[in-house]
Each structure stands twice: as structure tokens, then as C-alpha cells.
């Protein structure tokens, strides 16, 4: 389990997303409210963001420390201004290493992705079957050893094979393959995922044979006008909407929201 | 706030103290039960132990990671066998750096010491007054910036000035000076401290103008015969005895326990 | 010994300063050419920079890893654009801890500072005398334990006592006091220092009773027009000028350079 | 490139191997003499050792810091006494992550192994072909992403498939397969490897289409009587013998040395 958030909209200082909210990711790292497993999210964290003006590869900042202990984050949060950001505080599954390579969000070219959930007994179940289905580019791009990165690799594999595919379609295909592989072995998994290419957010709330983790969205809040927020837990009291289970939420550049059943 | 433990007695594998108990320090790091402030103890940890056969300076192992994330601890815990050990999981006071130099236990020659508690607004209150009262040896020995290390320095200062002083007497004098300095500024502090020289444990449970943190001891438990355990929270269900507030507990090499009012 | 650099001038991407030069700080970290002591500069690093448009406190990024191993630096270097930056790769004096609190540059309000050099046997010589001369603000602002930070504290002490003092004058007074304290004990020190407030660079090249470390400057190079660079070693082949020993170099916002004998 | 050492013989304090020699691994980390590529070995380090009396799984200690910066190593080196140890200071190939999972020595059940060398363009060449040849146990045991760990996996794969195989034979078969895979793509590799099970050392000096890294051994030196040392570079001036290229050296429990051509 991890806690995730995504933001798309008018320019915002990172500080306002990470530190200011009353139930920010920093608070969620030591006092989360809706975890389906695990107790704290103190196994590192990561942030990925896009440039306000230039369409270049996104930027990432990662650490294996609890987010509240990072000495650089206050400076970075004051400095970064962005219209599109993903962030994660990690709760590592037992047995998965604390390596920086395992910190999310993952990046591949213009794409950022982050995952909250798990594949049951990953190393003994879908680790090898997933890898065996990857083309060389996605295979060689894997840097760490987590289930999360391997699910991200399934998405990247679709995009590399079909460059014109939408993020929505790539995520849908990846989840469909994951379902099939999991069904073969009758194992459980959960896959709350947020993806972005800097122009849109695409997020799934999905699980099979286990509880579906929570996921919420909020649009045009007075605190964040002209913006959409997606988060594992509401960052502050407002009219957050719970995403339906077994669905994919898309937010385009005009902040239109659509919900697609899986 | 931190969570502490000390052990004196027949040889034991570190593993049996750190990992095996149902409410071990590892569990206490993310699910403590009796904290008077703070939520988790994930700001690093440290262990100090004495050699079973040689009377040499003790050994320490420290990390700024949460104790559950350290990849070396399982090996170390299997390897180390000792008759005297102190251990701490840290909850850093806001504003105190995560530096390794701030990890406990602290060591000076044969002495190990660890502290659970705080001095209110330390940097603005007793930081300078404590340092000003230290002789050069204790002054120059300070490596970090915590209130905990400065209280330890007060003990070391007494021992360096009076090499024949007992640990009990050194701790008593240090606390007496700390009380006086705190009274001058009418500030609160708490000082649960465990000290050792490898032959004995000396532990205080003490606070002024604030709640006194919990501290327990246990002797000759079936799980740890011929041994005394001291801990912020019971490590497992047994006949743990709550140390009286405002007192110092001493455990000598024969495992005799005495309680001294402060 | 460390390797330092400072930049003041037209906006530049951090990447062009840190990674692109043929003898960049990254190269200097493992293959320095003009060290007067030490072999590599692999004991952490730090960067401090000012915002291009807003006059706010500067931003810092620090790590205890060798600069070539930091996974976040490539993103940060691509993202940050600035007209004023200081950077350091550290070679820790034996016995000085690798703590993040000991990483440079140091910051106090609008001021950044970084130091290359040493005070001989610092802990046993000027550690306490320097602290004893500090007012409470500078005293309490010290976070680590290095000679470098204590020299920086001398500068801050002057500025806090005399808010109208120029950086040049504050540095001059700090060095004068340092000379006196060192003369009292007949100990050696070296103090190549770069300071900034975002509008100017002030740099000393100074030592007593030991070799003076190298320091160079370069103005209006074709690669960096409308800018001044200061560095321990030339970052690339060009018309770098060696700063005179025992002097302070000032670069104002119009990039006028003046040299003042100490 | 990395620098390796192995020790088998009468009990020795780790300190005497790691710190005392005039050209110890600590010195070799910043001033190596015989590197065929790279400049320093400051990308982490690791130690693996066996218990003096109990035949249990070995113990490991790893860090991503330069070996000279580790605060725990002095204590550990004073504490550990062993008759069999492997140690490595790492020089990471460009692009290979600094993760702890990538620190050597690697361990699998009773076996420790460490590798100095490289597979050219590993991720694009033999990464996938090696993995495809592994049985599930060796496949799932891989924790990191280095060429070194994948070569170790080839050895483990042989041992898991044939539990009665000698370490010599397992290493020989692994190198034979590696040669074949490298020949298929006409790529270069070097594979200086030291293996142990606590009772013997088995070490290869081998490369194809590139320079063979150095490897030396020394037996019954006055400083280390009744012991064999193997090292990338002599640890001190003595009668070190250069291992022949393209060979495997075996040292059994009686310290008999045999050399086998590959």
C-alpha cells in the first residue's frame, strides 16, 4: 500500500499541495486513515512534475527516507511551480527492497506513473510471467524489482508497441492482461494507478480477489480553482468524490472528467 | 520521544531481543502504545553492546532509517551475542536533524547512554547554558545537536571530573544540574535515561512540568532467565514492573535492583 | 579541502554549470587537480541558488553521497534556472562527520556561504573560542559541527549585529577575528570562502601558516556571457584569472569586479 | 570495476584485514593502483563473513556510501572475528544504480559471491538472455539489476540444479555459459569472481575481448599465518602471487591451493 496524489490544472507551487493541506501526503505518511493493509507510509517517497512552459521530459525527485525527514523537500517545494504533478508516499510490501530504484513515480520518456496496491506473492507468481510478455524496450527499462514497476512496464509496453495509443487505452490493455495473468494463477491484486503525460491524468481504481483501495477526485475547489486533484485520501475537507470501483478516470487538458468501467 | 530498552544478564543473541518479542522495538517503531508525544519512532535507531568476554569499549550500530528498513540488522542481530545491550528507536523532536550524529546510543569511552524525552525549546533555552557548564573534554566530545546528547554530556562531564564516581551518582548530579537550569527558565523537560558501562544498568524515570514517560523493568522472566530488562514499553506480556516516577533504578552485575528517589 | 564554485550573471540552467564543463565539479569530485590536501571530494555535496524573479530566501539541495551518485541531480539540474548559484563538493576533514548538517552551502536568511579550507585541530583549538564569541542568534543557528560552519557563523554574527554591514565588510571582520584567534594559539587555517545574497558574490582567498588553496575567476566568457564565475579550479579551458592570495574578491550586480587586500 | 578480497584461515579480527594493511580496501577505494577502468571505488561496499563456530548462513554488511565514510564499520571491524570473509569496494558501471540491492557480496543460502568486471552494455546484451536461462529459484532470487548479480545467478542456478556440484564446477559451468552467450553477440566481458561456502575459496581470473583484471593470492604470510588471502591488489608488500589469466584458483579447508585452466 502507498498513498498517491495527482494534480492537473493552473500553476501551483508544490508547497501548496505537499505541505499546506490539513491531511497532506506528509500527514498521510504517518497517520493515514484508509489503508487496506500496512500502518504507515514511511518507506520513501517520490514526486514527478512537468515544466510549466516547456514540453520536455518530466522531472523526478525521490528518496528512501520518510517524507517528513527529507531536508531538501522544503526548498524544492518552495521552488517548483507546475501545472501537473504526481506524488507518492510508499509503504513497501514486506520483502521488497528500499532501493531508490523502487521509489515511485516511475518515468519513461514523457510518461509518469505511480501505483498503489500489490500483486500477491509477486516474486513467486507474476514476476516472471509479466517480464516474459514484455518487448525488449519495456523489459530493459525496468530498474527495480517491485510489482508496481512491472505493472508500469505493462503500460509502457503497450505504448511502445503502439505509439498512437491513448494513455486510457494503454492502461486498459495493461490491466486486462494483468487480470488474465492473475486469473491463471487465481491470485489477488490491486491496482490503483495514476498516469500522466503532462497534458492529462488517467487513474484506475481496481482490484480482484481483494479489497479495492480508496481513490478520490476533486475539481475546481475554491482552494485549487481550475484544477483537478486525485488522491488516495482527501487532502482536506471538501466535496471529494469517491471514484467508482473497477473504473478508469480520465482528466483531459480542459479538465473534463470521464469515467470508464473496466 | 523515543522508545528505549536495556538488557543485562546471561548471554543472548540480539535477535531474541530485537525481533522475537511480540511488542519488540521494531513493532514499537511503527505502533507504540504509550507515547506522551509523537506518533511513530521512525527517525533512525541505534544499538550499543558490550563484548561477552573482553572488557573493551562497547560497539555501536546506527542508522537514520526506520529500524524496519535496515538491510543489515537481520545479519547483525543473528551475529551479535552479548550480556549487555542498549537500543533506541528515535522519534526526532521537530527541528532536530536526522544526522547520524544525532542517533543514540551515545558512547564515551566505556559508557553508553540513551535518552527518551526532551528539553522544551532546547536550542533557545538550555543549549548554551548546558554547554557553558561543560569542561573541555565533554564539550569537545559532543558530535551532534540534540538535547539528548547534551544531557549525556552532563553525565560524562561528572565522570571525567570525578573518575571514581559511580554511574548512579553521575546521573544523579547531572539531573540535579538539569533541574536547576530548567528551573531558572521555568521550562519543562523529561529525562528517561539508560546508562551502562557493561557491568551495570542505571536508568532514570524523571520529568518536570510535563508528563513523565513510561519505563518498565523485568527480572528473571522465563524467556530471559538470569537477566534484567528495562524498556519504555513492555516487550511482551509478563510481570513487568513500572518504575516509580522521579527515581533512578540501578541493576548491578549480580542483577540486584535498587530504586533511588531523586 | 573541498571544491567550490559560484556564478552570478544572466540566467543559466544549472546543468550547464554542473554537468557540461569539461572539468566540472562532478569531475573535480573524483579527479581534482589542485588539492592542497585530500585526494577526492566524495563526502557529499551541496547547491544553493536564488530565484530568477522573486527576492526570497535561497534554495538549497544537499546530499551526503558523492555528487556523481545522486539520482535526483540530473532532474534538478535540468529544472533549475538561476542567475546566482553556489556549489560545493566536499572532502571532509578526518574525524568530521558525514552528516547532512555538515554539507555546504550554509544558509542564513538571504545569505549563502561555502568554505574550502580548514582550521587545524578544530575541535581542540578554535571550536569553543569561536562559539564563545557568538551572539545567541548566530550561536543557535549552528546545525552541524564543522570548522566551515563555525567560520560562516562568524560572518553571520557580524551581519546580525550590524544589519547595514556589507558582505565584504562582514567577511573582512570575520577573517580578522579568525586571524586573531588563530594567532593566539599559533595554529594554521585556510579560508577560501564564497558568500552571496543573490545580488553579489564575495569571495576570499586566504590562509595563514599553511598553503593557500587555489581560486580563480572568469568574466564574460563566450560560453557564459554577461556572467562571472568563481571556482577552486577552472571548469574549462579559458582565460581564468588566479585570485591574488590574501584578498577578497567582490562581484556586484553589474558584474564589476574589485579586489581587496586583507 | 571493483576491488575484491577474500580470506580463509585461522581466526582474524576483521579490523586486521580491512583497516590495518597499508594498501587496504579502504585505501584502494580512493587510491587504487591497478584498475583497468574507473578511477575510484566509492560506490558503496560490502562484507560477508562466516561464523567461527556455527555452520549457519553467512552474515553480510552493506552500504551505498564510500567505505571510508561508514560510521558503523569501525565498531563492526573490531567486533567480528572470522575464519572466512569476502569484501568488496564498488565502482559502479555507468548507468547501474547505487541501490543497496546492487551491493556485493551476494548471498544465497550458504554461498557468498562477489564479482569484479563487467559485461559490455549489459542491459542491451546479456541481461535478458541470462535471465531466460535461469530456473525459477535463481531467477526469483535476483534482487538488483547488475551484471555481477546475474553472473552470480548463473552459479546459483548450477548449484540449485545439482546440489552435489562443487563450487569449482559450478563456477566453471557458469563461466562456460557466459562465454557462449558473449560469443553469440561478440561482446566483451571480464569476470574476476570470488566464491565461498565458508569452508573454501574459489576464485576466477577471466576475461574475453577485454583486459583481464588483476588478481593475487598470498599464503602463510608472517602477518597472516595459516591463512590464504586473495585480492584484486596486494594489501601490503609481501610475496603475493599473480593468478594466471583464464584460470580458477581453489583454496580448500586445509589451505591447499590448486589452479585450474578455464
mmCIF file of N, CA and C in Angstrom, chain D residues 11 15 20-21 34 87 94 104 106 115 130 136 162-163 174 180 192 196 217 233 242 248 259:
data_model
loop_
_atom_site.group_PDB
_atom_site.id
_atom_site.type_symbol
_atom_site.label_atom_id
_atom_site.label_comp_id
_atom_site.label_asym_id
_atom_site.label_seq_id
_atom_site.Cartn_x
_atom_site.Cartn_y
_atom_site.Cartn_z
ATOM 1 N N UNK D 11 41.391 -17.761 12.746
ATOM 2 C CA UNK D 11 40.518 -16.640 13.108
ATOM 3 C C UNK D 11 41.250 -15.294 13.085
ATOM 4 N N UNK D 15 39.051 -6.060 11.501
ATOM 5 C CA UNK D 15 39.880 -4.871 11.550
ATOM 6 C C UNK D 15 41.265 -5.081 10.930
ATOM 7 N N UNK D 20 44.007 -2.263 8.824
ATOM 8 C CA UNK D 20 45.413 -2.251 9.161
ATOM 9 C C UNK D 20 46.355 -2.292 7.946
ATOM 10 N N UNK D 21 46.063 -3.063 6.898
ATOM 11 C CA UNK D 21 47.028 -3.155 5.793
ATOM 12 C C UNK D 21 47.320 -1.800 5.142
ATOM 13 N N UNK D 34 45.609 -0.569 -9.819
ATOM 14 C CA UNK D 34 45.606 -1.456 -10.988
ATOM 15 C C UNK D 34 44.236 -1.557 -11.644
ATOM 16 N N UNK D 87 35.106 -9.405 0.825
ATOM 17 C CA UNK D 87 34.796 -7.971 0.915
ATOM 18 C C UNK D 87 34.990 -7.319 -0.451
ATOM 19 N N UNK D 94 28.749 2.875 -15.222
ATOM 20 C CA UNK D 94 27.846 3.986 -15.523
ATOM 21 C C UNK D 94 26.457 3.461 -15.864
ATOM 22 N N UNK D 104 27.622 -5.756 -3.331
ATOM 23 C CA UNK D 104 28.144 -7.100 -3.141
ATOM 24 C C UNK D 104 28.779 -7.204 -1.752
ATOM 25 N N UNK D 106 26.978 -10.935 -2.851
ATOM 26 C CA UNK D 106 25.646 -11.525 -2.908
ATOM 27 C C UNK D 106 25.638 -12.813 -2.091
ATOM 28 N N UNK D 115 32.005 -10.131 -7.484
ATOM 29 C CA UNK D 115 32.487 -10.085 -8.859
ATOM 30 C C UNK D 115 33.130 -8.742 -9.172
ATOM 31 N N UNK D 130 20.609 -14.080 -20.159
ATOM 32 C CA UNK D 130 20.986 -14.773 -18.921
ATOM 33 C C UNK D 130 19.738 -15.157 -18.136
ATOM 34 N N UNK D 136 13.549 -21.150 -11.976
ATOM 35 C CA UNK D 136 12.795 -20.184 -11.175
ATOM 36 C C UNK D 136 13.497 -19.778 -9.881
ATOM 37 N N UNK D 162 22.038 -28.915 -9.329
ATOM 38 C CA UNK D 162 22.888 -30.062 -8.985
ATOM 39 C C UNK D 162 23.496 -29.833 -7.605
ATOM 40 N N UNK D 163 22.764 -30.167 -6.557
ATOM 41 C CA UNK D 163 23.218 -29.846 -5.202
ATOM 42 C C UNK D 163 24.562 -30.464 -4.844
ATOM 43 N N UNK D 174 29.222 -21.976 -15.086
ATOM 44 C CA UNK D 174 28.635 -20.638 -15.258
ATOM 45 C C UNK D 174 29.477 -19.816 -16.238
ATOM 46 N N UNK D 180 29.765 -18.558 -23.897
ATOM 47 C CA UNK D 180 28.957 -18.888 -25.059
ATOM 48 C C UNK D 180 28.000 -17.742 -25.397
ATOM 49 N N UNK D 192 36.305 -11.586 -12.792
ATOM 50 C CA UNK D 192 37.060 -11.987 -11.612
ATOM 51 C C UNK D 192 36.049 -12.181 -10.490
ATOM 52 N N UNK D 196 32.525 -18.426 -1.919
ATOM 53 C CA UNK D 196 32.835 -19.230 -0.738
ATOM 54 C C UNK D 196 31.574 -19.880 -0.200
ATOM 55 N N UNK D 217 47.192 -13.809 -4.945
ATOM 56 C CA UNK D 217 46.973 -14.579 -3.722
ATOM 57 C C UNK D 217 48.252 -14.639 -2.911
ATOM 58 N N UNK D 233 44.286 -6.317 -5.582
ATOM 59 C CA UNK D 233 45.598 -5.679 -5.473
ATOM 60 C C UNK D 233 46.208 -6.120 -4.158
ATOM 61 N N UNK D 242 50.651 -13.473 -8.600
ATOM 62 C CA UNK D 242 49.603 -13.111 -9.546
ATOM 63 C C UNK D 242 48.938 -14.376 -10.075
ATOM 64 N N UNK D 248 40.965 -20.720 -12.704
ATOM 65 C CA UNK D 248 40.231 -20.707 -11.434
ATOM 66 C C UNK D 248 41.153 -21.225 -10.348
ATOM 67 N N UNK D 259 45.305 -24.614 -9.088
ATOM 68 C CA UNK D 259 44.962 -23.704 -10.182
ATOM 69 C C UNK D 259 44.466 -24.517 -11.355
#
